[in-house]
Amino acid sequence: VKSLHAAYANAQKKRDALTVEPGSEHLVCDRIVLTGLAHRRAHLNGHNCVLKSWDPIQKRWKVKVKGVRKCLRLTAKHLVGVGPTDSGLQAIPTPQAHKLAEPPQKCSAKTGAEQHCDANGGFAEHRNFAASFCDASDSDALMYHLRRLEQAYSSRLPADLAAESSLSFNLGGGRCAALERLANLFNAQWRMRHLNPETAKAVSRALAGPNPQGACWKGWRLSGFGETQVSGPRAAVVHGPAIIAAFRKMWGTAVVCEGVPRTILRPPGGSALAGHIDSGSLLEMHLACQHQLAVGKSSPIDWAREHGCQALVHWEGARPSSVASKDGAHTCGLSGLSTSRYLVLLSMVHPNYVHAAVPPPKALDARAASLASKKGQGGFDPHGIAIDSTAELADLLPRASDPVVARFIVKGGPVFAPFFDAPVLAALNEALRFLEQGDVPRGATALWIDALRSAGKLELLQAECAKQHSLNPLGPVVFAPMCPQSSAPETTHAPICISWLRGWPHMVKPGGVRLTFVPGLQPQPKAAYTLKHYEAERKRSFGRTLLMVRGEYTQIRAHPEFKKPIAGGAVHSHPEQEEQMHRDYDTRAYATLSELLTYERITSEMNAAALVANCSEHEKPLRRDKRRRKK
């Protein structure tokens, strides 16, 4: 074992902290042994030391060691593992009130990775997404939403057909009967066999809406968007505190609110949603990955606090028991995709050195022409990635007519790319074996590596991937549903909270009915201006929803911000659609005025507390720098 003085000097040279984690009587880290955590006293490799204080924010001990002038700051960042107590050092018994977990008897190769859980939050298993059950329940929520949608559907049927009970959703027959009837009505083959041609066409038009392509928010889309995208669903508002607690535990940090909850209700036979990213362009994600790695902030929580997360609450459907079935409608991600690996994947679709395994787009994205006319300039998007891409975009804009280039630079809605294609994943894992372990690539991957080397981009990828692999080997990147692991049979059907890093690849499998709420929650951001934009968006969405519940539709139509679609999405429900739902149809799916006001107060106080904590967090280094300058 190194001497304490030599280890401390080495840590100072590397500008890195020695590592130790409270929570066990004996921990091994960077070849330094700490035993007997009790009464804030311990023995460090035979040297007396005192644990001066524990910083819960930085998660490190401030340790004073006899014979060493400065205090050590020991963190859990590079923890190696847990081992048995040395025979030559006696551990001091821990007080009963602060009893620590007993260390495992054996230290496996996975133990080191498990110790990074605090730094990665709930993303430790998959690196970019997580899922957990939520302690909430409302079995009537689905039926209430189906009731108002049935009324909208019936209003679009001819009067004689609307009166036929065989064409209704059969909600009076109960949950199972209603889901069976829905499955039949949405099934084109069933309609052809059991309905005459005119009736079949009328039912199809009534379900989809009058103009599904030009105004898809007027009908019920197979993707679940459209008129189902209404604000203030009662279940998500009433159980808001439980949902907040679930995401706080998942993210491992404070939660803030960026808007009122809203709804996505996928019908039976809902279509798949291909692999894509939201909240920015592939170019912006490429630059964001480089920035996070350059500043040493490559953990999932670092990305979450810098750029945010996307979050859903699957109230019905997408269950663990239906992962292997065709009826799941699960949201899926790429397990094992870290920041350095995401940079490799984005480099594979970069137009300057695209990998041969990545197929070109079938058509030119129409958004490229608009982007070229604006010369890449646009306003701030509170739901997007904030990264400066001006210089890189200027180099690529002259080639915006190339579909491969257009795919890389467009934004404003989903950006589709073949992230989940089997050949792309196979090529990605082959490239990672070379970058992380030095395996010799072959064929198209070898040519791609040569292209990266010629462009001067290979060295960065190799260094970051090798660093990731040495700290925490992840195995291959694989397709995986965002669903909690559950070996026990399901009885309660508790809602499932899922979250993935904003701007990262995801897709949706086809499947049956799935009631999902978008909770409008984010992990506490690092930047104060981001939190202020979240608060402004929260006030806007709550202001419009409260006016809607009060029936003050004229004010909504006259307000320049309130009359915009939810979250700015063209396929999202428009205010006039919500007005018709509130005015003409069953409103039991919506939160009441008092319930909305209560949740608005909770989220307002939550954001205010986060802003105070955010300011305090940024003032600490400023005060420290001021003291240093004074000295």
XYZ file of C-alpha atoms in Angstrom:
631
model
C 0.000 0.000 0.000
C 1.292 3.460 -0.885
C 2.188 5.771 1.941
C -0.411 8.370 2.740
C 1.875 11.267 1.829
C 2.742 9.784 -1.559
C -0.894 9.033 -2.352
C -1.980 12.545 -1.409
C 0.794 14.109 -3.500
C -0.174 11.909 -6.441
C -3.819 12.945 -6.106
C -2.824 16.595 -6.076
C -0.801 16.121 -9.252
C -3.730 14.500 -11.001
C -6.062 17.143 -9.585
C -8.280 14.292 -8.539
C -9.684 13.361 -5.139
C -8.892 10.164 -3.316
C -11.983 8.092 -2.959
C -13.973 6.646 -0.125
C -17.665 6.139 0.503
C -19.375 6.157 3.926
C -21.654 3.223 4.404
C -19.350 0.345 5.357
C -16.835 -0.433 8.077
C -14.076 -1.116 5.585
C -13.621 0.343 2.087
C -10.761 0.023 -0.407
C -10.197 2.812 -2.899
C -7.132 3.867 -4.874
C -5.203 1.354 -2.767
C -6.006 3.291 0.426
C -7.729 1.499 3.312
C -10.247 3.243 5.565
C -11.672 1.296 8.500
C -13.860 1.877 11.506
C -16.235 4.645 10.475
C -17.583 5.611 13.893
C -17.843 8.786 15.918
C -16.255 10.489 12.855
C -12.914 8.803 13.722
C -11.011 6.157 11.794
C -7.623 4.670 10.938
C -6.317 5.288 7.422
C -3.623 2.759 6.561
C -2.355 2.923 10.110
C -2.445 6.722 10.266
C -4.890 8.426 12.613
C -7.446 10.573 10.815
C -10.599 12.459 11.723
C -13.645 12.669 9.452
C -14.252 16.393 9.834
C -17.501 16.698 7.904
C -19.664 15.046 5.232
C -20.806 17.120 2.234
C -24.097 15.613 0.955
C -23.995 17.742 -2.213
C -20.469 16.855 -3.319
C -20.789 13.448 -1.581
C -17.374 13.503 -0.008
C -15.684 13.452 3.399
C -13.391 16.214 4.550
C -10.676 14.292 6.374
C -7.890 15.603 8.632
C -4.959 13.197 8.820
C -2.243 13.362 11.430
C 1.024 14.483 9.831
C -0.638 15.975 6.729
C -1.098 19.727 6.632
C -4.137 19.948 4.369
C -7.408 18.096 4.695
C -8.132 15.335 2.216
C -11.435 15.416 0.378
C -12.435 11.832 -0.197
C -15.257 11.119 -2.651
C -16.964 8.021 -4.060
C -16.088 8.853 -7.663
C -13.484 6.133 -8.273
C -14.450 3.583 -5.643
C -12.849 0.216 -6.369
C -14.742 -2.092 -4.070
C -15.431 -3.463 -0.619
C -13.196 -5.990 1.096
C -12.735 -7.726 4.476
C -11.118 -5.900 7.380
C -7.322 -6.251 7.615
C -6.234 -8.410 10.509
C -3.773 -5.755 11.608
C -6.416 -3.019 11.929
C -9.303 -3.226 14.353
C -12.565 -1.632 13.214
C -14.252 0.603 15.777
C -17.854 -0.518 16.413
C -20.459 1.710 14.823
C -23.057 3.331 17.114
C -26.475 1.631 16.858
C -28.178 4.881 15.832
C -25.905 5.142 12.808
C -25.505 1.466 11.997
C -23.937 0.959 8.593
C -24.648 -1.813 6.139
C -22.348 -4.796 6.482
C -19.916 -5.207 3.570
C -20.360 -8.197 1.275
C -18.059 -11.123 1.844
C -16.860 -11.250 -1.737
C -16.025 -8.475 -4.167
C -17.197 -9.233 -7.694
C -16.209 -7.415 -10.858
C -19.592 -5.742 -10.866
C -19.188 -4.226 -7.419
C -17.182 -1.290 -8.708
C -19.879 -0.434 -11.228
C -22.553 -0.673 -8.571
C -20.738 1.896 -6.470
C -21.286 4.447 -9.251
C -25.051 4.294 -8.697
C -25.098 7.549 -6.727
C -23.330 9.393 -9.549
C -25.642 7.904 -12.182
C -28.896 8.029 -10.223
C -31.515 5.588 -11.492
C -29.770 5.457 -14.876
C -26.996 3.170 -13.556
C -28.405 0.036 -15.218
C -29.091 1.302 -18.742
C -27.017 4.539 -18.681
C -29.577 6.708 -20.507
C -33.028 5.607 -19.370
C -34.751 4.242 -16.283
C -38.143 2.934 -15.189
C -39.886 2.349 -11.869
C -43.350 1.742 -10.443
C -45.308 4.610 -8.917
C -47.313 4.399 -5.705
C -50.624 5.533 -7.195
C -53.797 4.017 -8.604
C -56.954 5.173 -10.395
C -58.767 2.397 -12.243
C -61.449 4.757 -13.589
C -59.032 7.034 -15.468
C -59.041 5.002 -18.693
C -62.844 4.718 -18.827
C -63.287 8.468 -18.309
C -60.942 9.236 -21.203
C -62.647 6.682 -23.435
C -66.033 8.231 -22.611
C -65.120 11.687 -23.897
C -63.421 10.186 -26.972
C -66.529 8.132 -27.700
C -68.580 11.321 -27.644
C -66.164 12.990 -30.091
C -66.265 9.883 -32.327
C -70.067 9.745 -32.290
C -70.314 13.424 -33.217
C -68.471 12.645 -36.481
C -70.704 9.702 -37.412
C -73.902 10.156 -39.451
C -76.912 10.473 -37.127
C -78.358 7.047 -38.003
C -75.027 5.280 -37.351
C -74.358 7.213 -34.132
C -77.593 5.765 -32.726
C -76.484 2.152 -33.344
C -75.208 0.549 -30.139
C -73.119 -1.958 -32.126
C -70.900 0.922 -33.316
C -70.408 2.459 -29.856
C -67.410 1.787 -27.593
C -69.629 -0.427 -25.389
C -68.466 1.323 -22.217
C -71.573 0.145 -20.378
C -70.372 -3.458 -20.722
C -67.333 -2.795 -18.556
C -63.631 -2.470 -19.138
C -62.970 -5.765 -20.950
C -65.998 -5.428 -23.230
C -65.027 -1.846 -24.105
C -61.457 -2.805 -24.997
C -62.691 -5.690 -27.145
C -65.123 -3.408 -29.010
C -62.373 -0.807 -29.538
C -60.035 -3.450 -30.924
C -62.706 -4.447 -33.464
C -63.578 -0.906 -34.531
C -59.925 -0.013 -35.105
C -59.280 -3.254 -37.041
C -59.752 -2.641 -40.783
C -60.186 -6.357 -41.525
C -62.907 -6.709 -38.892
C -64.737 -3.698 -40.355
C -64.583 -5.232 -43.851
C -66.002 -8.557 -42.630
C -68.722 -7.279 -40.298
C -69.802 -3.899 -41.733
C -71.052 -2.851 -45.136
C -68.562 -0.733 -47.151
C -70.264 2.603 -46.474
C -70.514 1.994 -42.730
C -66.904 0.801 -42.580
C -65.726 4.003 -44.265
C -67.839 6.159 -41.955
C -66.433 4.463 -38.846
C -62.865 4.841 -40.117
C -63.387 8.545 -40.861
C -65.039 9.140 -37.487
C -62.147 7.544 -35.599
C -59.360 9.289 -37.521
C -61.041 12.686 -37.897
C -61.946 14.731 -40.954
C -58.441 15.450 -42.225
C -55.839 13.293 -40.474
C -52.909 14.566 -42.546
C -53.553 18.289 -42.547
C -55.203 18.574 -39.116
C -54.406 15.378 -37.273
C -55.188 17.054 -33.948
C -58.882 16.824 -34.884
C -59.019 13.033 -34.602
C -57.714 10.000 -32.741
C -54.404 8.999 -34.314
C -52.935 5.493 -34.106
C -49.809 7.089 -32.600
C -51.939 8.351 -29.692
C -51.531 12.013 -30.625
C -54.261 14.353 -31.760
C -57.382 15.110 -29.788
C -56.200 12.848 -26.951
C -53.458 15.381 -26.153
C -55.487 17.316 -23.605
C -54.173 19.231 -20.600
C -54.847 18.591 -16.939
C -55.804 14.890 -16.785
C -57.269 14.269 -13.341
C -55.265 11.144 -12.469
C -51.906 12.818 -13.150
C -52.882 15.977 -11.241
C -54.435 14.305 -8.183
C -51.541 11.861 -7.876
C -48.980 14.530 -8.768
C -47.093 14.317 -5.425
C -46.634 10.540 -5.795
C -45.406 10.969 -9.371
C -42.994 13.711 -8.279
C -41.638 11.433 -5.537
C -41.090 8.606 -8.031
C -39.084 10.809 -10.402
C -37.151 12.398 -7.535
C -36.014 8.926 -6.511
C -35.248 7.968 -10.112
C -33.192 11.072 -10.914
C -31.535 11.332 -7.516
C -32.012 15.090 -7.450
C -34.676 17.731 -6.839
C -37.595 17.899 -9.305
C -38.963 20.993 -11.023
C -42.104 21.508 -13.108
C -42.169 22.796 -16.691
C -45.860 22.466 -17.412
C -49.245 21.005 -16.608
C -49.583 17.227 -17.270
C -51.118 16.146 -20.554
C -52.391 12.942 -22.119
C -51.439 10.441 -24.820
C -53.970 7.647 -25.361
C -52.919 5.050 -27.928
C -55.801 3.020 -29.397
C -55.779 -0.741 -30.057
C -53.470 -1.626 -32.912
C -51.497 1.554 -32.345
C -48.720 2.008 -34.869
C -45.026 1.889 -34.096
C -43.020 5.084 -33.788
C -39.625 4.623 -35.443
C -36.325 5.461 -33.756
C -35.851 9.194 -33.320
C -34.734 11.998 -31.039
C -36.628 15.066 -29.858
C -35.581 18.501 -28.647
C -32.887 19.291 -31.177
C -30.868 18.186 -34.174
C -28.390 15.334 -34.463
C -25.714 17.999 -34.921
C -26.627 19.592 -31.594
C -26.506 16.206 -29.844
C -23.106 15.573 -31.419
C -21.793 18.871 -30.043
C -23.472 18.378 -26.656
C -21.742 14.995 -26.234
C -18.367 16.547 -27.051
C -18.975 19.355 -24.559
C -20.002 17.015 -21.722
C -16.927 14.846 -22.266
C -14.592 17.854 -22.536
C -15.638 19.206 -19.125
C -15.562 15.767 -17.484
C -19.349 15.589 -17.016
C -20.181 12.326 -18.737
C -22.559 10.707 -16.221
C -26.289 10.490 -16.998
C -27.157 12.857 -14.149
C -24.682 15.406 -15.501
C -26.551 15.349 -18.841
C -29.918 15.444 -17.077
C -29.027 18.573 -15.093
C -27.435 20.255 -18.116
C -29.993 19.417 -20.816
C -32.971 17.821 -19.075
C -34.915 14.578 -19.441
C -38.036 13.317 -21.136
C -40.538 11.606 -18.871
C -43.752 9.599 -19.219
C -46.147 7.873 -16.846
C -47.716 4.760 -18.383
C -50.978 4.583 -16.437
C -52.376 1.684 -18.476
C -50.480 -0.664 -20.785
C -46.744 -1.211 -21.401
C -46.589 -3.689 -18.516
C -43.547 -5.842 -17.620
C -45.619 -8.978 -18.291
C -46.225 -7.908 -21.910
C -42.624 -7.140 -22.901
C -42.364 -10.229 -25.082
C -45.856 -9.888 -26.558
C -47.043 -7.931 -29.559
C -49.480 -5.989 -27.416
C -47.028 -4.021 -25.291
C -46.787 -0.577 -26.915
C -43.601 -0.076 -24.860
C -41.287 2.886 -25.185
C -37.822 1.502 -25.974
C -34.256 2.757 -25.759
C -30.668 1.600 -26.255
C -29.348 -0.028 -23.087
C -25.646 0.472 -22.465
C -25.428 3.714 -24.465
C -23.214 6.096 -22.466
C -22.238 9.633 -23.477
C -19.007 8.505 -25.151
C -20.857 5.714 -26.954
C -23.617 8.083 -28.060
C -20.906 10.272 -29.593
C -19.717 7.222 -31.564
C -23.268 6.505 -32.760
C -23.775 10.127 -33.830
C -20.419 10.060 -35.622
C -21.699 7.100 -37.632
C -24.513 9.274 -39.069
C -22.352 12.402 -39.473
C -22.480 13.390 -43.154
C -18.710 14.008 -43.304
C -17.893 10.382 -42.431
C -21.137 8.405 -42.467
C -20.823 4.654 -41.819
C -21.769 2.379 -44.719
C -24.153 0.412 -42.451
C -26.327 3.531 -41.969
C -28.927 3.696 -44.768
C -29.633 7.118 -46.321
C -33.039 8.748 -45.773
C -35.726 7.765 -48.259
C -36.556 11.412 -48.942
C -35.290 14.905 -48.229
C -36.606 16.320 -44.958
C -38.764 19.341 -45.831
C -37.497 21.212 -42.768
C -34.063 21.548 -44.391
C -35.308 24.185 -46.859
C -36.753 26.303 -44.047
C -33.541 25.935 -42.066
C -31.465 27.034 -45.046
C -33.675 30.080 -45.674
C -33.275 31.177 -42.049
C -29.536 30.398 -42.185
C -29.952 28.154 -39.178
C -31.225 30.867 -36.870
C -34.145 30.289 -34.522
C -35.498 31.362 -31.163
C -34.896 29.744 -27.801
C -36.822 26.513 -27.274
C -37.495 25.760 -23.578
C -38.041 22.116 -24.542
C -34.824 21.831 -26.589
C -31.095 21.341 -26.127
C -29.280 24.651 -25.567
C -25.980 24.344 -27.441
C -24.251 26.723 -29.856
C -23.981 25.050 -33.265
C -23.587 28.182 -35.387
C -20.116 27.473 -36.813
C -20.710 23.777 -37.560
C -24.145 24.494 -39.038
C -22.694 27.143 -41.354
C -20.354 24.523 -42.810
C -23.177 22.066 -43.471
C -25.952 24.406 -44.680
C -24.601 24.710 -48.252
C -25.212 20.939 -48.589
C -28.697 21.013 -47.032
C -30.229 19.599 -50.236
C -28.427 16.306 -49.546
C -30.820 14.048 -47.558
C -27.952 12.730 -45.396
C -26.927 16.266 -44.449
C -30.541 17.358 -43.951
C -31.150 14.494 -41.522
C -28.198 15.657 -39.431
C -29.129 19.351 -39.156
C -32.958 19.571 -39.079
C -34.895 20.047 -35.841
C -38.306 21.201 -34.630
C -40.101 17.943 -33.920
C -38.863 14.352 -34.096
C -35.679 13.668 -36.069
C -35.753 10.094 -37.352
C -32.597 8.044 -37.832
C -31.957 4.264 -38.030
C -30.620 3.983 -34.461
C -32.441 0.699 -33.825
C -31.687 -1.057 -37.126
C -29.885 -4.353 -36.548
C -27.035 -3.599 -39.031
C -26.440 -0.205 -37.396
C -26.290 -1.698 -33.891
C -23.978 -4.471 -35.112
C -21.656 -1.891 -36.681
C -21.790 0.269 -33.544
C -20.780 -2.630 -31.281
C -17.987 -3.609 -33.659
C -16.674 -0.032 -33.566
C -16.924 0.002 -29.751
C -14.896 -3.210 -29.483
C -12.113 -1.444 -31.383
C -12.375 1.862 -29.524
C -12.701 0.339 -26.057
C -10.712 -2.890 -26.256
C -8.533 -2.572 -29.347
C -10.144 -5.376 -31.388
C -9.261 -5.090 -35.073
C -12.292 -3.919 -37.128
C -13.121 -5.299 -40.548
C -14.925 -4.274 -43.685
C -17.100 -1.159 -43.549
C -16.159 -0.399 -39.942
C -12.454 -0.443 -40.803
C -13.099 2.031 -43.632
C -15.117 4.226 -41.290
C -12.299 4.190 -38.722
C -9.891 5.306 -41.452
C -12.259 8.145 -42.386
C -12.367 9.287 -38.762
C -8.573 9.136 -38.548
C -8.235 11.239 -41.704
C -10.694 13.802 -40.290
C -8.786 13.995 -37.002
C -11.749 12.683 -34.982
C -10.501 9.232 -34.010
C -8.222 10.199 -31.132
C -11.023 11.784 -29.090
C -13.337 8.794 -29.527
C -10.597 6.337 -28.608
C -9.586 8.234 -25.478
C -13.122 8.686 -24.173
C -14.277 5.138 -24.946
C -11.149 3.602 -23.400
C -11.651 5.750 -20.297
C -15.290 4.652 -20.009
C -14.347 0.998 -20.452
C -11.606 1.132 -17.807
C -13.964 2.649 -15.219
C -17.103 0.648 -15.974
C -17.289 -1.948 -18.788
C -20.821 -1.848 -20.172
C -21.068 -4.694 -22.658
C -22.795 -4.305 -26.044
C -25.432 -1.680 -26.822
C -28.785 -3.456 -27.146
C -32.417 -2.641 -27.858
C -34.455 -2.703 -24.614
C -37.966 -1.698 -23.481
C -38.170 1.006 -20.815
C -39.877 -1.131 -18.222
C -39.068 -2.061 -14.611
C -37.946 -5.598 -13.962
C -40.690 -7.593 -12.300
C -40.535 -11.366 -11.796
C -43.640 -11.478 -9.587
C -47.136 -11.663 -11.128
C -48.798 -8.286 -11.486
C -51.872 -7.662 -9.367
C -52.047 -3.931 -8.730
C -51.231 -2.534 -12.163
C -49.364 0.341 -10.563
C -48.443 3.126 -12.999
C -44.955 2.960 -14.508
C -42.755 6.063 -14.548
C -40.099 6.098 -17.265
C -37.496 8.688 -18.170
C -34.691 9.016 -20.683
C -32.126 11.710 -21.314
C -33.435 14.547 -23.448
C -32.207 14.278 -27.013
C -31.363 10.546 -26.838
C -32.718 7.802 -29.148
C -36.021 6.140 -28.368
C -38.876 4.450 -30.237
C -42.323 3.003 -29.522
C -43.436 -0.548 -30.293
C -46.862 -1.216 -31.804
C -49.471 -2.541 -29.437
C -52.809 -2.231 -27.722
C -54.445 0.464 -25.624
C -51.997 2.521 -23.615
C -52.960 5.501 -21.451
C -49.912 7.681 -20.865
C -49.439 11.006 -19.108
C -46.662 13.465 -19.839
C -45.983 14.742 -16.292
C -44.197 17.980 -17.251
C -41.376 17.341 -14.766
C -37.619 17.827 -15.037
C -34.594 17.213 -12.808
C -33.388 20.451 -11.253
C -31.265 22.146 -13.949
C -27.785 23.445 -13.323
C -28.351 26.784 -15.060
C -30.610 29.365 -13.413
C -31.844 30.711 -16.768
C -33.075 27.223 -17.750
C -35.076 27.016 -14.537
C -36.570 30.454 -15.251
C -37.684 29.267 -18.704
C -39.250 26.171 -17.108
C -41.141 28.407 -14.690
C -42.358 30.669 -17.527
C -43.614 27.646 -19.465
C -45.247 26.260 -16.323
C -47.139 29.525 -15.774
C -48.225 29.604 -19.433
C -49.577 26.051 -19.472
C -51.301 26.312 -16.083
C -52.749 29.714 -17.004
C -54.336 28.330 -20.163
C -55.629 25.180 -18.466
C -57.214 27.127 -15.609
C -58.979 29.400 -18.106
C -60.177 26.313 -19.980
C -61.649 24.755 -16.843
C -63.399 28.049 -16.012
C -64.851 28.162 -19.518
C -63.151 31.443 -20.439
C -62.417 30.370 -24.001
C -62.457 33.897 -25.460
C -59.431 34.896 -23.401
C -57.529 31.835 -24.634
C -58.258 32.603 -28.290
C -57.214 36.245 -27.814
C -53.957 35.486 -25.985
C -50.917 35.113 -28.325
C -49.291 32.452 -26.115
C -52.361 30.519 -24.994
C -53.593 29.853 -28.527
C -50.418 27.913 -29.454
C -50.493 24.075 -29.484
C -49.324 22.207 -26.411
C -45.507 22.302 -26.210
C -45.462 23.846 -29.695
C -46.034 20.525 -31.482
C -47.977 20.567 -34.745
C -49.490 17.129 -34.056
C -50.469 18.084 -30.510
C -53.953 19.052 -29.487
C -54.842 22.646 -30.312
C -56.688 24.936 -27.882
C -59.832 24.952 -29.992
C -59.977 21.140 -29.823
C -59.681 21.209 -26.027
C -62.362 23.907 -25.921
C -64.805 21.603 -27.694
C -63.913 18.731 -25.355
C -64.470 20.861 -22.247
C -67.632 22.511 -23.550
C -69.477 19.602 -25.164
C -68.245 16.303 -23.703
C -67.791 14.433 -20.424
C -65.239 16.242 -18.245
C -64.596 13.586 -15.574
C -61.213 12.862 -17.188
C -60.108 16.398 -16.324
C -58.946 17.717 -12.964
C -61.364 20.047 -11.240
C -60.561 23.692 -10.625
C -59.678 23.107 -6.956
C -57.455 20.129 -7.823
C -55.623 22.154 -10.453
C -55.124 25.082 -8.094
C -53.701 22.758 -5.428
C -51.256 21.183 -7.874
C -50.335 24.611 -9.255
C -49.403 25.738 -5.739
C -47.316 22.593 -5.163
C -45.355 23.037 -8.390
C -44.931 26.774 -7.846
C -43.406 26.205 -4.401
C -41.269 23.390 -5.792
C -39.806 25.619 -8.521
C -39.259 28.488 -6.070
C -37.312 26.205 -3.712
C -35.242 24.900 -6.630
C -34.387 28.446 -7.704
C -33.159 29.297 -4.195
C -31.078 26.108 -4.077
C -29.752 26.820 -7.569
C -28.598 30.312 -6.601
C -26.985 28.980 -3.426
C -25.185 26.297 -5.398
C -23.686 28.868 -7.759
C -22.786 31.306 -4.991
C -20.601 28.788 -3.120
C -17.758 28.685 -5.692
C -17.970 32.463 -6.078
C -17.487 32.950 -2.336
C -14.648 30.422 -2.353
C -12.899 32.233 -5.216
C -13.353 35.542 -3.409
C -11.672 34.140 -0.289
C -8.802 32.802 -2.370
C -8.251 36.178 -4.036
C -8.363 37.849 -0.635
C -5.660 35.518 0.695
